């Protein structure tokens, strides 16, 4: 009887110790310290717009968190993504940022093969346990750009040349123009590529010949060309992604700026602290990752005050003026 009791006690103690070790490991679990981050860029870091801004965000991550960083340019296909991700994995990279919406589908195809890597990309609908989409609420920035265009057109003809139909800023621009100026005609064209300069310039010339006098180039590389040409042709433009007054001077009425560099730093910080998991997250004016650029001297003070007031109300209640 004593032997049986001793055996039971021993088994209980062994089981208790094993349970303590198991629960102890769970209780003390924490997000592993991030020591290396990689970035994939569709085109180049020298484009003065989206690619360069992503690269600057990567450098900010390096400085802020004292981590190793790696990047690859010209990564545009699933095969190229697979090769780059495997290369990063062999280097011990723990977070891979795909600096484009196109990387959502590519990452979704391979994320389960790399459970120890967090994949981050922008503006998409794919997510998983280790796959994060950082989405800009860009309908509002398009609306405010539209208000500027509607206010400043003298011919009542404004234009937007966008990359893709799904861009929320296109709808926002249309609604913003008509909110400010119900008499305005809005020409909308798509080039189906973030960097399609030739087709974008064809649309620009056609709009110019139709007396369009305010234009919003909602794309990457081609926005630079259009802003520069608008200045030479004596019409107004609205900058996209970056403050583009350095390119177009005061002919750039303002810019809709996406601070993707700030957003990447924020995401790494949240990952480091264990405050963010795989999923889809939305950010905008309220989080200060979208802002309007400096106003041109051509904008009247009363309108600048009106626009600032509308933006402040939107930040406070989340409603655009035509939605209230």
PDB file of C-alpha atoms in Angstrom:
ATOM      1  CA  UNK A   1       0.000   0.000   0.000  1.00  0.00           C
ATOM      2  CA  UNK A   2       2.827   2.337   0.951  1.00  0.00           C
ATOM      3  CA  UNK A   3       4.613   1.474  -2.292  1.00  0.00           C
ATOM      4  CA  UNK A   4       1.486   2.245  -4.286  1.00  0.00           C
ATOM      5  CA  UNK A   5       1.021   5.542  -2.443  1.00  0.00           C
ATOM      6  CA  UNK A   6       4.663   6.490  -3.014  1.00  0.00           C
ATOM      7  CA  UNK A   7       4.354   5.678  -6.689  1.00  0.00           C
ATOM      8  CA  UNK A   8       1.215   7.839  -6.997  1.00  0.00           C
ATOM      9  CA  UNK A   9       2.933  10.733  -5.239  1.00  0.00           C
ATOM     10  CA  UNK A  10       5.952  10.418  -7.534  1.00  0.00           C
ATOM     11  CA  UNK A  11       3.758  10.383 -10.634  1.00  0.00           C
ATOM     12  CA  UNK A  12       1.849  13.419  -9.347  1.00  0.00           C
ATOM     13  CA  UNK A  13       5.073  15.328  -8.692  1.00  0.00           C
ATOM     14  CA  UNK A  14       6.474  14.491 -12.113  1.00  0.00           C
ATOM     15  CA  UNK A  15       3.205  15.518 -13.792  1.00  0.00           C
ATOM     16  CA  UNK A  16       3.039  18.745 -11.743  1.00  0.00           C
ATOM     17  CA  UNK A  17       6.607  19.681 -12.641  1.00  0.00           C
ATOM     18  CA  UNK A  18       5.963  18.995 -16.307  1.00  0.00           C
ATOM     19  CA  UNK A  19       2.769  21.063 -16.185  1.00  0.00           C
ATOM     20  CA  UNK A  20       4.639  23.900 -14.431  1.00  0.00           C
ATOM     21  CA  UNK A  21       7.310  23.901 -17.103  1.00  0.00           C
ATOM     22  CA  UNK A  22       4.700  23.938 -19.873  1.00  0.00           C
ATOM     23  CA  UNK A  23       2.609  26.739 -18.398  1.00  0.00           C
ATOM     24  CA  UNK A  24       5.753  28.617 -17.421  1.00  0.00           C
ATOM     25  CA  UNK A  25       6.880  28.626 -21.049  1.00  0.00           C
ATOM     26  CA  UNK A  26       3.491  29.897 -22.165  1.00  0.00           C
ATOM     27  CA  UNK A  27       3.359  32.633 -19.543  1.00  0.00           C
ATOM     28  CA  UNK A  28       6.822  33.932 -20.322  1.00  0.00           C
ATOM     29  CA  UNK A  29       6.386  33.814 -24.101  1.00  0.00           C
ATOM     30  CA  UNK A  30       7.103  37.111 -25.866  1.00  0.00           C
ATOM     31  CA  UNK A  31       7.597  38.363 -29.381  1.00  0.00           C
ATOM     32  CA  UNK A  32      11.090  37.571 -30.519  1.00  0.00           C
ATOM     33  CA  UNK A  33      13.289  40.625 -30.869  1.00  0.00           C
ATOM     34  CA  UNK A  34      13.375  41.807 -34.461  1.00  0.00           C
ATOM     35  CA  UNK A  35      16.947  42.018 -35.696  1.00  0.00           C
ATOM     36  CA  UNK A  36      16.573  42.073 -39.474  1.00  0.00           C
ATOM     37  CA  UNK A  37      14.022  43.459 -41.934  1.00  0.00           C
ATOM     38  CA  UNK A  38      13.849  43.047 -45.719  1.00  0.00           C
ATOM     39  CA  UNK A  39      11.977  45.024 -48.366  1.00  0.00           C
ATOM     40  CA  UNK A  40      10.886  44.147 -51.903  1.00  0.00           C
ATOM     41  CA  UNK A  41      10.346  47.028 -54.351  1.00  0.00           C
ATOM     42  CA  UNK A  42       8.583  46.632 -57.690  1.00  0.00           C
ATOM     43  CA  UNK A  43      10.637  49.157 -59.617  1.00  0.00           C
ATOM     44  CA  UNK A  44      13.362  51.398 -58.210  1.00  0.00           C
ATOM     45  CA  UNK A  45      14.268  53.390 -55.112  1.00  0.00           C
ATOM     46  CA  UNK A  46      15.316  56.308 -57.341  1.00  0.00           C
ATOM     47  CA  UNK A  47      11.865  57.258 -58.669  1.00  0.00           C
ATOM     48  CA  UNK A  48      11.306  60.382 -56.498  1.00  0.00           C
ATOM     49  CA  UNK A  49       7.925  58.964 -55.480  1.00  0.00           C
ATOM     50  CA  UNK A  50       6.681  55.642 -54.116  1.00  0.00           C
ATOM     51  CA  UNK A  51       9.782  53.462 -54.400  1.00  0.00           C
ATOM     52  CA  UNK A  52      12.039  56.079 -52.871  1.00  0.00           C
ATOM     53  CA  UNK A  53       9.606  56.708 -50.040  1.00  0.00           C
ATOM     54  CA  UNK A  54       9.493  53.022 -49.154  1.00  0.00           C
ATOM     55  CA  UNK A  55      13.276  52.862 -49.120  1.00  0.00           C
ATOM     56  CA  UNK A  56      13.431  55.879 -46.810  1.00  0.00           C
ATOM     57  CA  UNK A  57      11.032  54.053 -44.512  1.00  0.00           C
ATOM     58  CA  UNK A  58      13.384  51.072 -44.468  1.00  0.00           C
ATOM     59  CA  UNK A  59      16.280  53.342 -43.500  1.00  0.00           C
ATOM     60  CA  UNK A  60      14.124  54.849 -40.740  1.00  0.00           C
ATOM     61  CA  UNK A  61      13.477  51.331 -39.429  1.00  0.00           C
ATOM     62  CA  UNK A  62      17.220  50.666 -39.421  1.00  0.00           C
ATOM     63  CA  UNK A  63      17.905  53.829 -37.437  1.00  0.00           C
ATOM     64  CA  UNK A  64      14.944  53.549 -35.067  1.00  0.00           C
ATOM     65  CA  UNK A  65      15.416  49.895 -34.095  1.00  0.00           C
ATOM     66  CA  UNK A  66      19.100  49.286 -34.832  1.00  0.00           C
ATOM     67  CA  UNK A  67      18.353  46.328 -37.097  1.00  0.00           C
ATOM     68  CA  UNK A  68      19.958  44.956 -40.230  1.00  0.00           C
ATOM     69  CA  UNK A  69      18.028  45.836 -43.382  1.00  0.00           C
ATOM     70  CA  UNK A  70      18.025  44.383 -46.901  1.00  0.00           C
ATOM     71  CA  UNK A  71      16.180  45.356 -50.055  1.00  0.00           C
ATOM     72  CA  UNK A  72      15.682  44.118 -53.612  1.00  0.00           C
ATOM     73  CA  UNK A  73      14.519  46.265 -56.530  1.00  0.00           C
ATOM     74  CA  UNK A  74      12.691  45.163 -59.662  1.00  0.00           C
ATOM     75  CA  UNK A  75      10.812  42.322 -57.960  1.00  0.00           C
ATOM     76  CA  UNK A  76       7.635  42.007 -60.040  1.00  0.00           C
ATOM     77  CA  UNK A  77       6.643  38.346 -60.437  1.00  0.00           C
ATOM     78  CA  UNK A  78       5.813  35.402 -58.200  1.00  0.00           C
ATOM     79  CA  UNK A  79       9.048  33.678 -59.183  1.00  0.00           C
ATOM     80  CA  UNK A  80      11.125  36.753 -58.369  1.00  0.00           C
ATOM     81  CA  UNK A  81       9.334  37.075 -55.032  1.00  0.00           C
ATOM     82  CA  UNK A  82       9.987  33.417 -54.215  1.00  0.00           C
ATOM     83  CA  UNK A  83      13.699  33.786 -54.941  1.00  0.00           C
ATOM     84  CA  UNK A  84      14.031  37.006 -52.944  1.00  0.00           C
ATOM     85  CA  UNK A  85      12.091  35.641 -49.950  1.00  0.00           C
ATOM     86  CA  UNK A  86      14.211  32.494 -49.845  1.00  0.00           C
ATOM     87  CA  UNK A  87      17.348  34.635 -49.988  1.00  0.00           C
ATOM     88  CA  UNK A  88      16.087  36.793 -47.130  1.00  0.00           C
ATOM     89  CA  UNK A  89      15.087  33.719 -45.114  1.00  0.00           C
ATOM     90  CA  UNK A  90      18.622  32.335 -45.458  1.00  0.00           C
ATOM     91  CA  UNK A  91      19.920  35.612 -44.052  1.00  0.00           C
ATOM     92  CA  UNK A  92      17.658  35.273 -41.015  1.00  0.00           C
ATOM     93  CA  UNK A  93      15.290  38.084 -41.986  1.00  0.00           C
ATOM     94  CA  UNK A  94      12.271  38.075 -39.661  1.00  0.00           C
ATOM     95  CA  UNK A  95      10.029  40.662 -41.354  1.00  0.00           C
ATOM     96  CA  UNK A  96       9.634  41.135 -45.105  1.00  0.00           C
ATOM     97  CA  UNK A  97       7.872  44.242 -46.422  1.00  0.00           C
ATOM     98  CA  UNK A  98       6.426  44.128 -49.919  1.00  0.00           C
ATOM     99  CA  UNK A  99       6.232  47.770 -50.928  1.00  0.00           C
ATOM    100  CA  UNK A 100       3.149  47.480 -53.148  1.00  0.00           C
ATOM    101  CA  UNK A 101      -0.378  46.114 -53.170  1.00  0.00           C
ATOM    102  CA  UNK A 102       0.701  43.481 -55.712  1.00  0.00           C
ATOM    103  CA  UNK A 103       2.743  41.652 -53.083  1.00  0.00           C
ATOM    104  CA  UNK A 104      -0.394  40.633 -51.186  1.00  0.00           C
ATOM    105  CA  UNK A 105      -1.226  37.843 -53.602  1.00  0.00           C
ATOM    106  CA  UNK A 106       2.418  36.784 -53.959  1.00  0.00           C
ATOM    107  CA  UNK A 107       2.954  36.622 -50.188  1.00  0.00           C
ATOM    108  CA  UNK A 108      -0.322  34.798 -49.699  1.00  0.00           C
ATOM    109  CA  UNK A 109       0.949  31.996 -51.952  1.00  0.00           C
ATOM    110  CA  UNK A 110       4.050  31.348 -49.842  1.00  0.00           C
ATOM    111  CA  UNK A 111       3.442  32.641 -46.305  1.00  0.00           C
ATOM    112  CA  UNK A 112       2.592  29.219 -44.859  1.00  0.00           C
ATOM    113  CA  UNK A 113       6.014  27.942 -45.971  1.00  0.00           C
ATOM    114  CA  UNK A 114       7.706  30.581 -43.798  1.00  0.00           C
ATOM    115  CA  UNK A 115       5.806  30.544 -40.476  1.00  0.00           C
ATOM    116  CA  UNK A 116       8.659  32.353 -38.678  1.00  0.00           C
ATOM    117  CA  UNK A 117       8.563  35.352 -41.037  1.00  0.00           C
ATOM    118  CA  UNK A 118       6.068  38.190 -40.849  1.00  0.00           C
ATOM    119  CA  UNK A 119       4.999  39.459 -44.273  1.00  0.00           C
ATOM    120  CA  UNK A 120       3.752  43.052 -44.610  1.00  0.00           C
ATOM    121  CA  UNK A 121       2.374  44.783 -47.695  1.00  0.00           C
ATOM    122  CA  UNK A 122       0.098  47.735 -48.463  1.00  0.00           C
ATOM    123  CA  UNK A 123      -3.457  48.265 -49.704  1.00  0.00           C
ATOM    124  CA  UNK A 124      -4.835  44.791 -50.166  1.00  0.00           C
ATOM    125  CA  UNK A 125      -7.325  42.210 -48.957  1.00  0.00           C
ATOM    126  CA  UNK A 126      -5.049  39.230 -48.253  1.00  0.00           C
ATOM    127  CA  UNK A 127      -4.214  38.319 -44.658  1.00  0.00           C
ATOM    128  CA  UNK A 128      -3.103  35.331 -42.610  1.00  0.00           C
ATOM    129  CA  UNK A 129      -1.556  34.584 -39.243  1.00  0.00           C
ATOM    130  CA  UNK A 130       1.775  35.997 -40.451  1.00  0.00           C
ATOM    131  CA  UNK A 131       0.488  38.225 -43.281  1.00  0.00           C
ATOM    132  CA  UNK A 132      -0.428  41.872 -42.657  1.00  0.00           C
ATOM    133  CA  UNK A 133      -2.011  44.419 -44.982  1.00  0.00           C
ATOM    134  CA  UNK A 134      -1.507  48.089 -44.109  1.00  0.00           C
ATOM    135  CA  UNK A 135      -4.253  49.979 -45.914  1.00  0.00           C
ATOM    136  CA  UNK A 136      -4.469  53.709 -46.542  1.00  0.00           C
ATOM    137  CA  UNK A 137      -7.920  55.302 -46.246  1.00  0.00           C
ATOM    138  CA  UNK A 138      -7.254  57.213 -49.443  1.00  0.00           C
ATOM    139  CA  UNK A 139     -10.817  58.059 -50.464  1.00  0.00           C
ATOM    140  CA  UNK A 140     -10.639  61.093 -48.169  1.00  0.00           C
ATOM    141  CA  UNK A 141      -7.380  62.400 -49.616  1.00  0.00           C
ATOM    142  CA  UNK A 142      -8.887  62.146 -53.087  1.00  0.00           C
ATOM    143  CA  UNK A 143     -11.940  64.062 -51.870  1.00  0.00           C
ATOM    144  CA  UNK A 144      -9.837  66.912 -50.509  1.00  0.00           C
ATOM    145  CA  UNK A 145      -7.787  67.012 -53.713  1.00  0.00           C
ATOM    146  CA  UNK A 146     -11.077  67.205 -55.597  1.00  0.00           C
ATOM    147  CA  UNK A 147     -12.218  70.132 -53.487  1.00  0.00           C
ATOM    148  CA  UNK A 148      -9.032  71.990 -54.413  1.00  0.00           C
ATOM    149  CA  UNK A 149      -9.484  71.228 -58.104  1.00  0.00           C
ATOM    150  CA  UNK A 150     -13.138  72.243 -58.048  1.00  0.00           C
ATOM    151  CA  UNK A 151     -12.288  75.516 -56.362  1.00  0.00           C
ATOM    152  CA  UNK A 152      -9.366  76.478 -58.600  1.00  0.00           C
ATOM    153  CA  UNK A 153     -10.572  75.555 -62.079  1.00  0.00           C
ATOM    154  CA  UNK A 154     -11.433  78.522 -64.280  1.00  0.00           C
ATOM    155  CA  UNK A 155     -12.542  76.450 -67.279  1.00  0.00           C
ATOM    156  CA  UNK A 156     -14.689  74.062 -65.203  1.00  0.00           C
ATOM    157  CA  UNK A 157     -12.654  71.176 -66.630  1.00  0.00           C
ATOM    158  CA  UNK A 158     -10.456  69.108 -64.339  1.00  0.00           C
ATOM    159  CA  UNK A 159      -8.776  65.741 -64.809  1.00  0.00           C
ATOM    160  CA  UNK A 160      -7.417  62.775 -62.911  1.00  0.00           C
ATOM    161  CA  UNK A 161      -5.025  60.266 -64.449  1.00  0.00           C
ATOM    162  CA  UNK A 162      -4.842  57.222 -62.200  1.00  0.00           C
ATOM    163  CA  UNK A 163      -3.082  53.892 -62.376  1.00  0.00           C
ATOM    164  CA  UNK A 164      -6.059  51.619 -61.600  1.00  0.00           C
ATOM    165  CA  UNK A 165      -9.839  51.829 -61.359  1.00  0.00           C
ATOM    166  CA  UNK A 166      -9.843  50.345 -57.856  1.00  0.00           C
ATOM    167  CA  UNK A 167      -7.966  53.303 -56.342  1.00  0.00           C
ATOM    168  CA  UNK A 168     -10.328  54.852 -53.760  1.00  0.00           C
ATOM    169  CA  UNK A 169      -8.866  58.306 -54.389  1.00  0.00           C
ATOM    170  CA  UNK A 170     -10.483  58.306 -57.841  1.00  0.00           C
ATOM    171  CA  UNK A 171     -13.997  58.145 -56.423  1.00  0.00           C
ATOM    172  CA  UNK A 172     -12.985  60.589 -53.715  1.00  0.00           C
ATOM    173  CA  UNK A 173     -11.657  63.074 -56.257  1.00  0.00           C
ATOM    174  CA  UNK A 174     -14.851  62.899 -58.311  1.00  0.00           C
ATOM    175  CA  UNK A 175     -17.043  63.503 -55.257  1.00  0.00           C
ATOM    176  CA  UNK A 176     -14.811  66.278 -53.925  1.00  0.00           C
ATOM    177  CA  UNK A 177     -14.824  68.216 -57.201  1.00  0.00           C
ATOM    178  CA  UNK A 178     -18.627  68.152 -57.432  1.00  0.00           C
ATOM    179  CA  UNK A 179     -19.023  69.020 -53.750  1.00  0.00           C
ATOM    180  CA  UNK A 180     -17.008  72.192 -54.300  1.00  0.00           C
ATOM    181  CA  UNK A 181     -18.136  72.977 -57.855  1.00  0.00           C
ATOM    182  CA  UNK A 182     -21.240  71.293 -59.249  1.00  0.00           C
ATOM    183  CA  UNK A 183     -20.600  72.836 -62.672  1.00  0.00           C
ATOM    184  CA  UNK A 184     -17.230  71.164 -63.175  1.00  0.00           C
ATOM    185  CA  UNK A 185     -16.609  68.437 -65.764  1.00  0.00           C
ATOM    186  CA  UNK A 186     -14.258  65.666 -64.624  1.00  0.00           C
ATOM    187  CA  UNK A 187     -12.145  63.681 -67.079  1.00  0.00           C
ATOM    188  CA  UNK A 188     -11.020  60.329 -65.609  1.00  0.00           C
ATOM    189  CA  UNK A 189      -8.421  58.108 -67.278  1.00  0.00           C
ATOM    190  CA  UNK A 190      -6.542  54.952 -66.228  1.00  0.00           C
ATOM    191  CA  UNK A 191      -3.194  53.640 -67.468  1.00  0.00           C
ATOM    192  CA  UNK A 192      -3.285  50.270 -65.593  1.00  0.00           C
ATOM    193  CA  UNK A 193       0.274  50.560 -64.327  1.00  0.00           C
ATOM    194  CA  UNK A 194       1.818  52.677 -61.600  1.00  0.00           C
ATOM    195  CA  UNK A 195       4.629  53.832 -63.887  1.00  0.00           C
ATOM    196  CA  UNK A 196       3.119  53.990 -67.399  1.00  0.00           C
ATOM    197  CA  UNK A 197       4.536  57.369 -68.446  1.00  0.00           C
ATOM    198  CA  UNK A 198       3.846  57.254 -72.192  1.00  0.00           C
ATOM    199  CA  UNK A 199       0.114  56.547 -71.958  1.00  0.00           C
ATOM    200  CA  UNK A 200      -0.251  58.937 -69.026  1.00  0.00           C
ATOM    201  CA  UNK A 201       1.317  61.718 -71.095  1.00  0.00           C
ATOM    202  CA  UNK A 202      -1.035  60.956 -73.999  1.00  0.00           C
ATOM    203  CA  UNK A 203      -3.998  61.405 -71.684  1.00  0.00           C
ATOM    204  CA  UNK A 204      -2.454  64.550 -70.258  1.00  0.00           C
ATOM    205  CA  UNK A 205      -2.036  66.117 -73.737  1.00  0.00           C
ATOM    206  CA  UNK A 206      -5.626  65.219 -74.622  1.00  0.00           C
ATOM    207  CA  UNK A 207      -6.895  66.817 -71.418  1.00  0.00           C
ATOM    208  CA  UNK A 208      -4.794  69.907 -72.053  1.00  0.00           C
ATOM    209  CA  UNK A 209      -6.282  70.271 -75.552  1.00  0.00           C
ATOM    210  CA  UNK A 210      -9.770  70.130 -73.971  1.00  0.00           C
ATOM    211  CA  UNK A 211      -8.985  73.118 -71.719  1.00  0.00           C
ATOM    212  CA  UNK A 212      -8.420  71.119 -68.537  1.00  0.00           C
ATOM    213  CA  UNK A 213      -6.680  73.499 -66.162  1.00  0.00           C
ATOM    214  CA  UNK A 214      -6.276  71.405 -62.978  1.00  0.00           C
ATOM    215  CA  UNK A 215      -4.940  67.846 -63.048  1.00  0.00           C
ATOM    216  CA  UNK A 216      -4.357  65.171 -60.396  1.00  0.00           C
ATOM    217  CA  UNK A 217      -1.843  62.464 -61.490  1.00  0.00           C
ATOM    218  CA  UNK A 218      -2.596  59.607 -59.096  1.00  0.00           C
ATOM    219  CA  UNK A 219       0.316  57.325 -59.926  1.00  0.00           C
ATOM    220  CA  UNK A 220       3.995  56.873 -59.237  1.00  0.00           C
ATOM    221  CA  UNK A 221       6.625  57.753 -61.837  1.00  0.00           C
ATOM    222  CA  UNK A 222       4.187  59.365 -64.262  1.00  0.00           C
ATOM    223  CA  UNK A 223       3.007  61.858 -61.632  1.00  0.00           C
ATOM    224  CA  UNK A 224       6.439  63.485 -61.734  1.00  0.00           C
ATOM    225  CA  UNK A 225       6.299  63.987 -65.508  1.00  0.00           C
ATOM    226  CA  UNK A 226       2.784  65.412 -65.412  1.00  0.00           C
ATOM    227  CA  UNK A 227       3.532  67.814 -62.555  1.00  0.00           C
ATOM    228  CA  UNK A 228       6.586  69.127 -64.397  1.00  0.00           C
ATOM    229  CA  UNK A 229       4.679  69.497 -67.684  1.00  0.00           C
ATOM    230  CA  UNK A 230       1.738  71.191 -65.992  1.00  0.00           C
ATOM    231  CA  UNK A 231       4.083  73.852 -64.658  1.00  0.00           C
ATOM    232  CA  UNK A 232       5.561  74.397 -68.151  1.00  0.00           C
ATOM    233  CA  UNK A 233       2.092  74.515 -69.741  1.00  0.00           C
ATOM    234  CA  UNK A 234       0.755  77.032 -67.254  1.00  0.00           C
ATOM    235  CA  UNK A 235      -1.918  74.893 -65.585  1.00  0.00           C
ATOM    236  CA  UNK A 236      -2.355  73.667 -62.018  1.00  0.00           C
ATOM    237  CA  UNK A 237      -1.610  70.218 -60.619  1.00  0.00           C
ATOM    238  CA  UNK A 238      -2.069  68.411 -57.316  1.00  0.00           C
ATOM    239  CA  UNK A 239       0.834  66.277 -56.109  1.00  0.00           C
ATOM    240  CA  UNK A 240       0.491  62.583 -55.284  1.00  0.00           C
ATOM    241  CA  UNK A 241       2.136  60.551 -52.478  1.00  0.00           C
ATOM    242  CA  UNK A 242       4.919  63.140 -51.937  1.00  0.00           C
ATOM    243  CA  UNK A 243       4.989  66.914 -51.585  1.00  0.00           C
ATOM    244  CA  UNK A 244       5.663  67.750 -55.228  1.00  0.00           C
ATOM    245  CA  UNK A 245       5.993  71.524 -55.011  1.00  0.00           C
ATOM    246  CA  UNK A 246       9.737  71.026 -55.342  1.00  0.00           C
ATOM    247  CA  UNK A 247       9.014  69.736 -58.851  1.00  0.00           C
ATOM    248  CA  UNK A 248       6.193  72.019 -59.951  1.00  0.00           C
ATOM    249  CA  UNK A 249       6.610  75.111 -57.783  1.00  0.00           C
ATOM    250  CA  UNK A 250       3.501  77.086 -56.911  1.00  0.00           C
ATOM    251  CA  UNK A 251       1.609  75.508 -59.820  1.00  0.00           C
ATOM    252  CA  UNK A 252       1.244  72.538 -57.452  1.00  0.00           C
ATOM    253  CA  UNK A 253      -1.795  73.661 -55.469  1.00  0.00           C
ATOM    254  CA  UNK A 254      -1.142  71.103 -52.726  1.00  0.00           C
ATOM    255  CA  UNK A 255      -0.219  67.410 -52.484  1.00  0.00           C
ATOM    256  CA  UNK A 256      -1.899  64.361 -50.999  1.00  0.00           C
ATOM    257  CA  UNK A 257       0.936  62.831 -49.000  1.00  0.00           C
ATOM    258  CA  UNK A 258       1.005  59.217 -47.852  1.00  0.00           C
ATOM    259  CA  UNK A 259       3.577  58.784 -45.093  1.00  0.00           C
ATOM    260  CA  UNK A 260       4.289  55.126 -45.792  1.00  0.00           C
ATOM    261  CA  UNK A 261       7.694  55.593 -44.179  1.00  0.00           C
ATOM    262  CA  UNK A 262       6.029  56.479 -40.859  1.00  0.00           C
ATOM    263  CA  UNK A 263       3.581  53.605 -41.239  1.00  0.00           C
ATOM    264  CA  UNK A 264       6.325  51.027 -41.685  1.00  0.00           C
ATOM    265  CA  UNK A 265       8.118  52.265 -38.560  1.00  0.00           C
ATOM    266  CA  UNK A 266       4.831  52.078 -36.658  1.00  0.00           C
ATOM    267  CA  UNK A 267       4.185  48.518 -37.868  1.00  0.00           C
ATOM    268  CA  UNK A 268       7.636  47.293 -36.799  1.00  0.00           C
ATOM    269  CA  UNK A 269       7.171  48.908 -33.397  1.00  0.00           C
ATOM    270  CA  UNK A 270       3.822  47.187 -32.928  1.00  0.00           C
ATOM    271  CA  UNK A 271       5.274  43.840 -34.025  1.00  0.00           C
ATOM    272  CA  UNK A 272       8.191  44.281 -31.657  1.00  0.00           C
ATOM    273  CA  UNK A 273       5.798  44.863 -28.774  1.00  0.00           C
ATOM    274  CA  UNK A 274       3.483  42.041 -29.780  1.00  0.00           C
ATOM    275  CA  UNK A 275       0.569  44.440 -30.255  1.00  0.00           C
ATOM    276  CA  UNK A 276      -0.258  43.482 -33.840  1.00  0.00           C
ATOM    277  CA  UNK A 277      -1.039  40.138 -35.441  1.00  0.00           C
ATOM    278  CA  UNK A 278      -1.778  39.029 -38.971  1.00  0.00           C
ATOM    279  CA  UNK A 279      -4.726  40.902 -40.452  1.00  0.00           C
ATOM    280  CA  UNK A 280      -5.888  43.990 -42.332  1.00  0.00           C
ATOM    281  CA  UNK A 281      -5.363  47.413 -40.751  1.00  0.00           C
ATOM    282  CA  UNK A 282      -6.538  50.824 -41.948  1.00  0.00           C
ATOM    283  CA  UNK A 283      -4.833  54.177 -41.427  1.00  0.00           C
ATOM    284  CA  UNK A 284      -5.398  57.732 -42.607  1.00  0.00           C
ATOM    285  CA  UNK A 285      -5.631  61.357 -41.559  1.00  0.00           C
ATOM    286  CA  UNK A 286      -6.539  60.501 -37.971  1.00  0.00           C
ATOM    287  CA  UNK A 287      -3.312  58.544 -37.527  1.00  0.00           C
ATOM    288  CA  UNK A 288      -1.330  61.287 -39.322  1.00  0.00           C
ATOM    289  CA  UNK A 289      -0.089  58.898 -42.016  1.00  0.00           C
ATOM    290  CA  UNK A 290      -1.986  60.852 -44.686  1.00  0.00           C
ATOM    291  CA  UNK A 291      -1.691  64.641 -44.759  1.00  0.00           C
ATOM    292  CA  UNK A 292      -2.131  67.484 -47.201  1.00  0.00           C
ATOM    293  CA  UNK A 293       1.038  69.154 -48.435  1.00  0.00           C
ATOM    294  CA  UNK A 294       1.823  72.873 -48.308  1.00  0.00           C
ATOM    295  CA  UNK A 295      -0.756  75.101 -49.984  1.00  0.00           C
ATOM    296  CA  UNK A 296       0.174  77.104 -53.043  1.00  0.00           C
ATOM    297  CA  UNK A 297       0.177  80.889 -52.831  1.00  0.00           C
ATOM    298  CA  UNK A 298      -2.556  80.781 -55.492  1.00  0.00           C
ATOM    299  CA  UNK A 299      -5.096  79.404 -53.014  1.00  0.00           C
ATOM    300  CA  UNK A 300      -7.232  82.076 -51.359  1.00  0.00           C
ATOM    301  CA  UNK A 301      -7.122  82.334 -47.570  1.00  0.00           C
ATOM    302  CA  UNK A 302     -10.868  81.756 -47.191  1.00  0.00           C
ATOM    303  CA  UNK A 303     -10.622  78.476 -49.091  1.00  0.00           C
ATOM    304  CA  UNK A 304      -7.595  77.261 -47.145  1.00  0.00           C
ATOM    305  CA  UNK A 305      -9.540  77.929 -43.940  1.00  0.00           C
ATOM    306  CA  UNK A 306     -12.544  76.057 -45.347  1.00  0.00           C
ATOM    307  CA  UNK A 307     -10.439  73.053 -46.344  1.00  0.00           C
ATOM    308  CA  UNK A 308      -8.636  72.943 -42.998  1.00  0.00           C
ATOM    309  CA  UNK A 309     -11.981  73.017 -41.210  1.00  0.00           C
ATOM    310  CA  UNK A 310     -13.367  70.167 -43.339  1.00  0.00           C
ATOM    311  CA  UNK A 311     -10.255  68.058 -42.672  1.00  0.00           C
ATOM    312  CA  UNK A 312     -10.451  68.715 -38.926  1.00  0.00           C
ATOM    313  CA  UNK A 313     -14.103  67.646 -38.889  1.00  0.00           C
ATOM    314  CA  UNK A 314     -13.243  64.496 -40.831  1.00  0.00           C
ATOM    315  CA  UNK A 315     -10.499  63.583 -38.366  1.00  0.00           C
ATOM    316  CA  UNK A 316     -12.935  64.085 -35.500  1.00  0.00           C
ATOM    317  CA  UNK A 317     -16.017  62.287 -36.780  1.00  0.00           C
ATOM    318  CA  UNK A 318     -14.806  60.184 -39.739  1.00  0.00           C
ATOM    319  CA  UNK A 319     -17.333  61.716 -42.124  1.00  0.00           C
ATOM    320  CA  UNK A 320     -16.683  63.663 -45.302  1.00  0.00           C
ATOM    321  CA  UNK A 321     -18.827  66.788 -45.659  1.00  0.00           C
ATOM    322  CA  UNK A 322     -21.238  65.283 -48.184  1.00  0.00           C
ATOM    323  CA  UNK A 323     -21.813  62.344 -45.824  1.00  0.00           C
ATOM    324  CA  UNK A 324     -22.873  64.393 -42.814  1.00  0.00           C
TER     325      UNK A 324
END
